[in-house]
Amino acid sequence: DVFKIDKDNLYVSVFGGDEADATGKDMEAYEIWKSIVPEDRILFGSKKDNFWEMGESGPCGPCSEIHVDIRSAEEKKKISGKDLVNMDHPLVIEIWNLVFIEFNRKADGKLLPLPSKHVDTGMGFERLCMVLQGVQSNYDTDVFQPLLQKIANLANIKYGTDEKSDIAIRVIADHLRAVAFAIADGQLPSNTGAGYVIRRILRRAVRYGYTFLNFNEPFINELISTLSEQMGDVFPEIRKQEELIRKVITEEEQSFLRTLATGITKFEHHLEKSKSKIIDGSFAFELFDTFGFPIDLTQLMAHEKGLEVDIDAYNAELTKQKDRSRNAAQKETTDWIVLNDGIHETEFIGYDQLTADVKIVKYRQVTAKKKTYFEIVLDKTPFYAESGGQVGDTGILKLNDQIIEIIDTKKDNNLIVHISPKFKEENSVNVFAEVDAKNREQIKNNHSATHLMHAALRQVLGTHVEQKGSLVDNERLRFDFSHFSKLTDEEIKNIEHIVNQKIRQNIAIGEFRDVPIAEAESMGAMALFGEKYGDQVRVIQFDKNFSTELCGGTHVEASGQIGLFKIVSEGAIAAGIRRIEAVTAEKAEAYYEDKINQLNAITELFKSPVDLFKNIQHLLNENEQLNKQLNVFKKERITTLKSQLIQNVENVNGVNLIRTKIDLDTDAIRDLAFALNGEIKDMVLLLGSENNGKANLSLMIADNLVNTRKLNAGAIIREIAKEIRGGGGGQPHFATAGGADIQGIEKALKLIENHI
């Protein structure tokens, strides 16, 4: 009725039951559909297609889906759409899903009815556009076409004329959207967690452009304006963060293109050493695992040279790595032991009290990373659960004569979960909960200081500053924010001054609970990154004209409690993102005490000078002059040694070999080696030295010998370094090694003959 989709093209599926789970057909859904569509349009589906589960255990239930057949009339005559539902046909597609969350899957696989049931419903937006616009691919809709055409224009090709390039263009458009929205929402590429997923997605897009569209320079960042123009009205965050998204993506592109260049060099060197027609699978995996070089690109380069990659060996290495990761992340849980039924949400009372008489609702045992601990749920709790960057509270539960240590507190859906290394069930469910007050106090100081610093940053740097992440614990505060340049000493000083001024003013906290979100916004409240807000929110204010933010964390009663604030570090963590770390209260005092102690120790070294700065400056200048003189002496010595070494050239198998032990540091030896390389043809130079009680070897091979004789300094030095009980490596023309056995230097010098 609303979208005007031809009813003759529509089918619905309902759950057909599963014998193993002892679940029957979902006749409730079937009867409802019967009142809406003809019975021959209702299909029963398997557990695979029509039963939704979030994992091996947890809430789950049957689902009912709406499917549409958009094939041509001719195709529909050949085979009914009914026979193609849930058969992965690209033109018989699901556009809507209703999941009936009514069971809880236990750890042993059994299904138990949930006390509270609900319906989770979702529509496939791009698929619906495809149906309404009469096209046969998501990518042919106006959701994707502007991006696809922009990519094609940048690549100077026509979209729709070549399957490989079309696939590459679609991959890039799809991945760009995922990455851009994630960055706009505050997630940045990194090597761990969600940030790693973002990085992998973006690198895949870069690689498709590099391989199939000949993009050798960053290009994805140039698509952001098109995406912003297209989506900016619906998702204003994209438009607001356009500059940041472009900078982050540009930096990632540049980094990965360097990775690709490194991988290609490694690949070429491997081919020089190996005469096999099969590329070793472990080498291909090393390229991927160590350098981020994609396996399909390795295969493509191999095919161009008439070679094959041992993909089975590669997959074996990949499986080993996945198993290692899976084992490291594996979490096994027992079923909840329920002591107090009928309570499904924990009441948090920790804003007002740190102790309380409470009841244990349930508990379970968890094993993860070879450690076992217990998760305990209470009916109400003074313990704050980790959220919005603030770490969870610690403390104890007292149960009769038993003291239960709480080492962390986290959220699990609507539950607050208290984590304890040990727990022994008692008959009583009544316990006394006590938060570690000292720990909470330090966390409150740091959290409130974060709010003050956020406001100060916007005052000093500008209102473009937005929080991109934070960590607040009992030791420090860490704050990530959007800004495009390094903070100057003056800016840092101003920020510290403003925050400490607000601390001295002892501003009483303004705390407003259960405020409607619209009212909070009208108060000027800023949302903090990492928090999800409902209709009712909590507002924290330190002077309505200075700092007003939405926040669920714990805070000081007045700013004076923070005592002192000091920024200890500032730096970049990504393009356009800076990170500040700071300390407060006792930790700030300890920071200043440490600095003063260092200063006093330096002053003592200079015998209490009148002007310490001038004395240090004089010492540095004197040191610089001495170093200059030393460098002159080194150069003169190198010139003398060079002449002596030229006199000691041996001819071994057509190679001009120089080998000797020498009394120089490694930097001077390197300079000497490169100087000799320019004067002696067909040279192999091996110099041994002793530095700080360690043995060192330096090997230089002339470029023509690297090319014609396939001599490789890196490979050779790894072998001869065994004589000094060490290891090393380097480039084919120059490599170094270090080891513990000084006596082995002479053996290594003799051994070089075997390699030439």
PDB file of N, CA and C in Angstrom, residues 616-632:
ATOM      1  N   ILE A 616      74.339  24.818  31.992  1.00  0.00           N
ATOM      2  CA  ILE A 616      74.002  23.666  31.139  1.00  0.00           C
ATOM      3  C   ILE A 616      74.216  24.012  29.670  1.00  0.00           C
ATOM      4  N   GLN A 617      73.810  25.243  29.290  1.00  0.00           N
ATOM      5  CA  GLN A 617      73.986  25.682  27.909  1.00  0.00           C
ATOM      6  C   GLN A 617      75.468  25.702  27.538  1.00  0.00           C
ATOM      7  N   HIS A 618      76.295  26.176  28.479  1.00  0.00           N
ATOM      8  CA  HIS A 618      77.744  26.219  28.249  1.00  0.00           C
ATOM      9  C   HIS A 618      78.293  24.802  28.061  1.00  0.00           C
ATOM     10  N   LEU A 619      77.819  23.864  28.890  1.00  0.00           N
ATOM     11  CA  LEU A 619      78.275  22.479  28.810  1.00  0.00           C
ATOM     12  C   LEU A 619      77.891  21.847  27.459  1.00  0.00           C
ATOM     13  N   LEU A 620      76.662  22.116  27.003  1.00  0.00           N
ATOM     14  CA  LEU A 620      76.199  21.580  25.716  1.00  0.00           C
ATOM     15  C   LEU A 620      77.024  22.147  24.557  1.00  0.00           C
ATOM     16  N   ASN A 621      77.310  23.450  24.628  1.00  0.00           N
ATOM     17  CA  ASN A 621      78.124  24.075  23.575  1.00  0.00           C
ATOM     18  C   ASN A 621      79.529  23.477  23.535  1.00  0.00           C
ATOM     19  N   GLU A 622      80.080  23.273  24.729  1.00  0.00           N
ATOM     20  CA  GLU A 622      81.424  22.697  24.832  1.00  0.00           C
ATOM     21  C   GLU A 622      81.437  21.273  24.264  1.00  0.00           C
ATOM     22  N   ASN A 623      80.370  20.527  24.587  1.00  0.00           N
ATOM     23  CA  ASN A 623      80.248  19.148  24.093  1.00  0.00           C
ATOM     24  C   ASN A 623      80.132  19.117  22.567  1.00  0.00           C
ATOM     25  N   GLU A 624      79.385  20.076  22.030  1.00  0.00           N
ATOM     26  CA  GLU A 624      79.214  20.155  20.575  1.00  0.00           C
ATOM     27  C   GLU A 624      80.553  20.424  19.886  1.00  0.00           C
ATOM     28  N   GLN A 625      81.361  21.312  20.469  1.00  0.00           N
ATOM     29  CA  GLN A 625      82.670  21.621  19.896  1.00  0.00           C
ATOM     30  C   GLN A 625      83.597  20.403  19.946  1.00  0.00           C
ATOM     31  N   LEU A 626      83.551  19.683  21.069  1.00  0.00           N
ATOM     32  CA  LEU A 626      84.390  18.484  21.202  1.00  0.00           C
ATOM     33  C   LEU A 626      83.977  17.409  20.197  1.00  0.00           C
ATOM     34  N   ASN A 627      82.663  17.277  19.984  1.00  0.00           N
ATOM     35  CA  ASN A 627      82.182  16.296  18.999  1.00  0.00           C
ATOM     36  C   ASN A 627      82.643  16.643  17.588  1.00  0.00           C
ATOM     37  N   LYS A 628      82.632  17.941  17.290  1.00  0.00           N
ATOM     38  CA  LYS A 628      83.103  18.375  15.965  1.00  0.00           C
ATOM     39  C   LYS A 628      84.567  18.000  15.783  1.00  0.00           C
ATOM     40  N   GLN A 629      85.379  18.261  16.830  1.00  0.00           N
ATOM     41  CA  GLN A 629      86.799  17.901  16.765  1.00  0.00           C
ATOM     42  C   GLN A 629      86.974  16.388  16.617  1.00  0.00           C
ATOM     43  N   LEU A 630      86.144  15.637  17.363  1.00  0.00           N
ATOM     44  CA  LEU A 630      86.211  14.176  17.307  1.00  0.00           C
ATOM     45  C   LEU A 630      85.880  13.673  15.903  1.00  0.00           C
ATOM     46  N   ASN A 631      84.880  14.293  15.277  1.00  0.00           N
ATOM     47  CA  ASN A 631      84.509  13.900  13.910  1.00  0.00           C
ATOM     48  C   ASN A 631      85.641  14.170  12.917  1.00  0.00           C
ATOM     49  N   VAL A 632      86.348  15.272  13.146  1.00  0.00           N
ATOM     50  CA  VAL A 632      87.500  15.579  12.280  1.00  0.00           C
ATOM     51  C   VAL A 632      88.561  14.498  12.439  1.00  0.00           C
TER      52      VAL A 632
END
